[in-house]
mmCIF file of C-alpha atoms in Angstrom:
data_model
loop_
_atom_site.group_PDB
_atom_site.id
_atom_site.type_symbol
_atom_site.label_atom_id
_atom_site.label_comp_id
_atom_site.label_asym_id
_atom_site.label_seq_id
_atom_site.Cartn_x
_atom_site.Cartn_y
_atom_site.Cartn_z
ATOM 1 C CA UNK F 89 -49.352 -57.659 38.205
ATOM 2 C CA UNK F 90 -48.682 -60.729 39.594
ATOM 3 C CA UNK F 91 -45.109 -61.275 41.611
ATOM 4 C CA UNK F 92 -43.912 -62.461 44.884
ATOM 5 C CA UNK F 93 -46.446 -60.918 46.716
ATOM 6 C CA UNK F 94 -48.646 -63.446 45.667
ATOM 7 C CA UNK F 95 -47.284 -66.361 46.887
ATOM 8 C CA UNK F 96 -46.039 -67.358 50.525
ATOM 9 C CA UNK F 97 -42.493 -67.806 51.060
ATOM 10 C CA UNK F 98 -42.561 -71.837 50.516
ATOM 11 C CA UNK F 99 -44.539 -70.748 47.323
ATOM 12 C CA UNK F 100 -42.290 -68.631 45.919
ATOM 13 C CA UNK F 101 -39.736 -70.324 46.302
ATOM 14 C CA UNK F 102 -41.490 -73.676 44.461
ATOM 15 C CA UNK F 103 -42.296 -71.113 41.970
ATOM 16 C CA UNK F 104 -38.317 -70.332 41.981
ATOM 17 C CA UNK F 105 -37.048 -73.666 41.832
ATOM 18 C CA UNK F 106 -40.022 -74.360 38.587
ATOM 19 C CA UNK F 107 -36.878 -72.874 35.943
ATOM 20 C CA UNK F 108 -34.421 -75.421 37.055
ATOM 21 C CA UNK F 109 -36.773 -78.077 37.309
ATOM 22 C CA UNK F 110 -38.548 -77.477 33.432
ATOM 23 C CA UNK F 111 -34.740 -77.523 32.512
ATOM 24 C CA UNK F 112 -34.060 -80.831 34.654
ATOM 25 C CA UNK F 113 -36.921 -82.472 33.446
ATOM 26 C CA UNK F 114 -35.548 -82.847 29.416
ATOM 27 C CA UNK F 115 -31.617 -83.233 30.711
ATOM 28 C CA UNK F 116 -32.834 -86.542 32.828
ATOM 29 C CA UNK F 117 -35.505 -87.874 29.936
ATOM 30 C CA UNK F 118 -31.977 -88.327 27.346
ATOM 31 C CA UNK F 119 -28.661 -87.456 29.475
ATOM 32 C CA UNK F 120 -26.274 -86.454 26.771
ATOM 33 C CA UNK F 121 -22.611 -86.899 28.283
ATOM 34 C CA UNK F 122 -21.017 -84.260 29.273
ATOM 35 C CA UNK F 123 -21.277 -81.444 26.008
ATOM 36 C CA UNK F 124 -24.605 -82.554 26.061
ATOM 37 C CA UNK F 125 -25.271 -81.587 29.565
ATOM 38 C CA UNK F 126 -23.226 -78.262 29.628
ATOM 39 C CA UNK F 127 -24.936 -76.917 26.474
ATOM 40 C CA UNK F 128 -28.335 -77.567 27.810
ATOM 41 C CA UNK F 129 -27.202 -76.010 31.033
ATOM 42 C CA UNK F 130 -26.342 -73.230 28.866
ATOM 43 C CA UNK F 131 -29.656 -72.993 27.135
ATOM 44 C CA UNK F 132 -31.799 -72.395 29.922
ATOM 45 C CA UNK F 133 -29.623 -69.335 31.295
ATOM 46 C CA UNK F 134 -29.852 -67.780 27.835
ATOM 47 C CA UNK F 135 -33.783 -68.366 28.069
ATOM 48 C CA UNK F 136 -33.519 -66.038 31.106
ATOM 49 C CA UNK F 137 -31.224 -63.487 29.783
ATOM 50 C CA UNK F 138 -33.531 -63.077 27.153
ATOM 51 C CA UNK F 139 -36.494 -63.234 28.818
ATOM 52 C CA UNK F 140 -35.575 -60.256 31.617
ATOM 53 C CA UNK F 141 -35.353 -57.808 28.721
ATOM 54 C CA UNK F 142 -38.145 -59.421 26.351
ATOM 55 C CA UNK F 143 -41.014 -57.020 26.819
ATOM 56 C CA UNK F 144 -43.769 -59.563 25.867
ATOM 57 C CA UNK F 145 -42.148 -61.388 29.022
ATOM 58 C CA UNK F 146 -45.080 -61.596 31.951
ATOM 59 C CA UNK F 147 -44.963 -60.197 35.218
ATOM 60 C CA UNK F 148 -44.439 -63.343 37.305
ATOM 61 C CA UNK F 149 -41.758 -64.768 34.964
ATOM 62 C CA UNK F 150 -39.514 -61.376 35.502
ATOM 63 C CA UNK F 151 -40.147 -61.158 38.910
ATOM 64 C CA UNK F 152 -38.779 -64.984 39.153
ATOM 65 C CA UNK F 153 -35.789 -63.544 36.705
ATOM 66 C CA UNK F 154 -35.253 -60.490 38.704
ATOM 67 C CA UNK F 155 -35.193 -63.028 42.213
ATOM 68 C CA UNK F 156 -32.871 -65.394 40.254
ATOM 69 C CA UNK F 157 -30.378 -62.406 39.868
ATOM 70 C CA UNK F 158 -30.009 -62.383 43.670
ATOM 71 C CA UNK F 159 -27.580 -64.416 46.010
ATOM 72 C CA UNK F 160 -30.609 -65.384 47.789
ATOM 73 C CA UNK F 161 -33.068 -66.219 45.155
ATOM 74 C CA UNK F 162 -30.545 -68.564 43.789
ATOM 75 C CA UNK F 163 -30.116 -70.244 47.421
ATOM 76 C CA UNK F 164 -33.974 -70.351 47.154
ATOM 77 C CA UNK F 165 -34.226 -71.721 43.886
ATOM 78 C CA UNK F 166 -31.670 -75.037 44.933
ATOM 79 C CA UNK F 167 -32.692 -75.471 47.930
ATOM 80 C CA UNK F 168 -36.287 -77.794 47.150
ATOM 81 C CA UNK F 169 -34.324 -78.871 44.497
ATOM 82 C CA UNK F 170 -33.899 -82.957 45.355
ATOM 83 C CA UNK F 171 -31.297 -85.620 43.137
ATOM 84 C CA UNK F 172 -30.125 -87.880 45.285
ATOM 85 C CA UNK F 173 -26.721 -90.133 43.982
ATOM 86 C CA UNK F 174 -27.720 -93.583 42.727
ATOM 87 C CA UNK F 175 -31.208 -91.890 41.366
ATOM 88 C CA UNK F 176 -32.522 -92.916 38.358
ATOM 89 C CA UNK F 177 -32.863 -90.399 35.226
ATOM 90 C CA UNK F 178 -36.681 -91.784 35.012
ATOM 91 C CA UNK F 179 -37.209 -91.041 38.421
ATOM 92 C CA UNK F 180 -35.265 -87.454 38.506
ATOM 93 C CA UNK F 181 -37.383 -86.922 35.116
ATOM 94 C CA UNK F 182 -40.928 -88.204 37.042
ATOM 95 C CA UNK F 183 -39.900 -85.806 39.813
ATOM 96 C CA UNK F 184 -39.142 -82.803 37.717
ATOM 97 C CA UNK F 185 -42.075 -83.205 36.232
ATOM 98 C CA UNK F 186 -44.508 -83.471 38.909
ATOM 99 C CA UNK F 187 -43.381 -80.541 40.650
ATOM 100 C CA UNK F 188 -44.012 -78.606 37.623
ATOM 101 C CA UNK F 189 -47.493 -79.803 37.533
ATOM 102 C CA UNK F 190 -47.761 -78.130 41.287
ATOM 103 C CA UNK F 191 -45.845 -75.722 40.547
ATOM 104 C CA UNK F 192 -48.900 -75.035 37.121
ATOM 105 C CA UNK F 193 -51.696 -75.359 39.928
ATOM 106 C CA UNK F 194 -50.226 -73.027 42.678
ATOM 107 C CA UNK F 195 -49.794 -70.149 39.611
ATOM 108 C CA UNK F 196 -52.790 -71.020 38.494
ATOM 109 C CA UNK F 197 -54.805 -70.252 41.717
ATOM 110 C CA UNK F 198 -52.398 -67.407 43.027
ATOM 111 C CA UNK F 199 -51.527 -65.620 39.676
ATOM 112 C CA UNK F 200 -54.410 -66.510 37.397
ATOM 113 C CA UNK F 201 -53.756 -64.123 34.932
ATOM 114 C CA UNK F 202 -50.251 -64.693 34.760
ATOM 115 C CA UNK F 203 -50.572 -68.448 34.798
ATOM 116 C CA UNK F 204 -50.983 -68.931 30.926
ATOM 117 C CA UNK F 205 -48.183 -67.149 29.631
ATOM 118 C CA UNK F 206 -45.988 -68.451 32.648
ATOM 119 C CA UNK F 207 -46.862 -71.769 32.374
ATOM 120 C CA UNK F 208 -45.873 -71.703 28.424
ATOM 121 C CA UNK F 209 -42.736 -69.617 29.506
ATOM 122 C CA UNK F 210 -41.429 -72.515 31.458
ATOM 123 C CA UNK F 211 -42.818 -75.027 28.784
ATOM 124 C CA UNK F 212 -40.533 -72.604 26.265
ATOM 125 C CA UNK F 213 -37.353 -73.052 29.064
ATOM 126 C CA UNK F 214 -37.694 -76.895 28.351
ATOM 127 C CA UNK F 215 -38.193 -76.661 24.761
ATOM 128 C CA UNK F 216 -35.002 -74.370 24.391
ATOM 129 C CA UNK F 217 -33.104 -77.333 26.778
ATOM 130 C CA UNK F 218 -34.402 -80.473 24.605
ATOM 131 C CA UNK F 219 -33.035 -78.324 21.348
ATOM 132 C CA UNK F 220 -29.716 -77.320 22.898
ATOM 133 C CA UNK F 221 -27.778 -80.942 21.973
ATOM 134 C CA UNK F 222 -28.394 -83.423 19.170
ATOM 135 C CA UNK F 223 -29.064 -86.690 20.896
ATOM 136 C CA UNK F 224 -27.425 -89.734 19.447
ATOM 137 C CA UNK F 225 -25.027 -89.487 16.916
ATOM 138 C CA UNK F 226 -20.804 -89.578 17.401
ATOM 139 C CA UNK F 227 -18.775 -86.999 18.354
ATOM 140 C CA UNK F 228 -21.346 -83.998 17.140
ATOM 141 C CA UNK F 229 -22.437 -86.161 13.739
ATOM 142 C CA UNK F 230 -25.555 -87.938 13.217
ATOM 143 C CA UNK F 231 -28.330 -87.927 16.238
ATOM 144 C CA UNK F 232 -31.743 -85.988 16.214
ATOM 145 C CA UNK F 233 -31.454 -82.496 17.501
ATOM 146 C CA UNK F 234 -34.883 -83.763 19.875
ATOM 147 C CA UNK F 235 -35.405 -87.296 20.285
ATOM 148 C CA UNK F 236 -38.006 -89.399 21.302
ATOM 149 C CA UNK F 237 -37.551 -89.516 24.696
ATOM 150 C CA UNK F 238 -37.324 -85.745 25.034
ATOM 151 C CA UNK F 239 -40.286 -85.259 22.840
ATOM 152 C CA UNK F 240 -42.286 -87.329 25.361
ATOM 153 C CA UNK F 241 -40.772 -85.415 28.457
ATOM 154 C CA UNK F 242 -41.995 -82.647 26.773
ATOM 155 C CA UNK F 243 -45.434 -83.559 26.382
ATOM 156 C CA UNK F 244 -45.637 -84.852 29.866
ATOM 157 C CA UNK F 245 -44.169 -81.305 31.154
ATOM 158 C CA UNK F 246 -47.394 -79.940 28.832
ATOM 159 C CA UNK F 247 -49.719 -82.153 29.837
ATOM 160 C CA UNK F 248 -48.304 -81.569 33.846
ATOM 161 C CA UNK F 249 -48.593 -77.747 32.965
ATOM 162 C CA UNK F 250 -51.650 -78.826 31.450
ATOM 163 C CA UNK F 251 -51.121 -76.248 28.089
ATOM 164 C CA UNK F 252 -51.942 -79.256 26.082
#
């Protein structure tokens, strides 16, 4: 059963700040004002609340949830966690997305059997993000619930994850 044990503290807490960052990753591919923004905020919290009590849930992803739920673990989580003012979404997005991609290897070689369904866990906290606000459209009508742009954040977060 793979957990924090595995990993060294830096490592766990990369592994930490991985849920923000597959959430980050889709919000800074197609920013969505500011509904747009606090229901995909919204989204990947609910990803978690279901996930701690989802039994098909794997080991490392509720002992990340279980960290989360502490003071500390959430000071952990932030604290890698870089967007500078005056940052571009592309680069925020590029950022997000490479981390993930370390974030994929260092599971992969320090919670192997873990890594799949972890890896697609995090791909599934993005997913739930990019389908949390239409994109385009005025004042809630109209727009694509995932647009292009998201769509291709998403494959790049696959491809980084490499589940693709």
């Amino acid at each position: 059963m793979a957990g924090r044990s595995n990993f060294t503290d830096e490592e766990w807490s990369r592994v930490l700040q991985s849920v923000t960052l597959a959430g980050i990753a889709i919000t800074a591919a197609s920013p969505s004002g500011l509904w747009g923004l606090i229901k995909e905020s919204f989204a990947a919290g609910s990803v978690l609340a279901h996930a701690r009590t989802d039994a098909g849930t794997c080991a490392l992803a509720k002992a990340v949830i279980d960290d989360l739920q502490t003071s500390e673990g959430r000071a952990r989580a932030r604290q890698g966690i870089e967007v500078r003012a005056g940052d571009e979404a592309e680069t925020i997005q590029a950022r997000a997305v490479a981390a993930l991609g370390e974030v994929g290897a260092l599971v992969d070689a320090r919670a192997a059997a873990d890594a799949p369904a972890f890896k697609a866990w995090l791909r599934g906290i993005s997913q739930r993000v990019a389908e949390a606000a239409k994109e385009g459209g005025f004042l809630g009508f109209g727009g694509v619930q995932v647009d292009e742009a998201e769509q291709k954040a998403l494959a790049d977060i696959s491809a980084a994850l490499k589940l693709a």
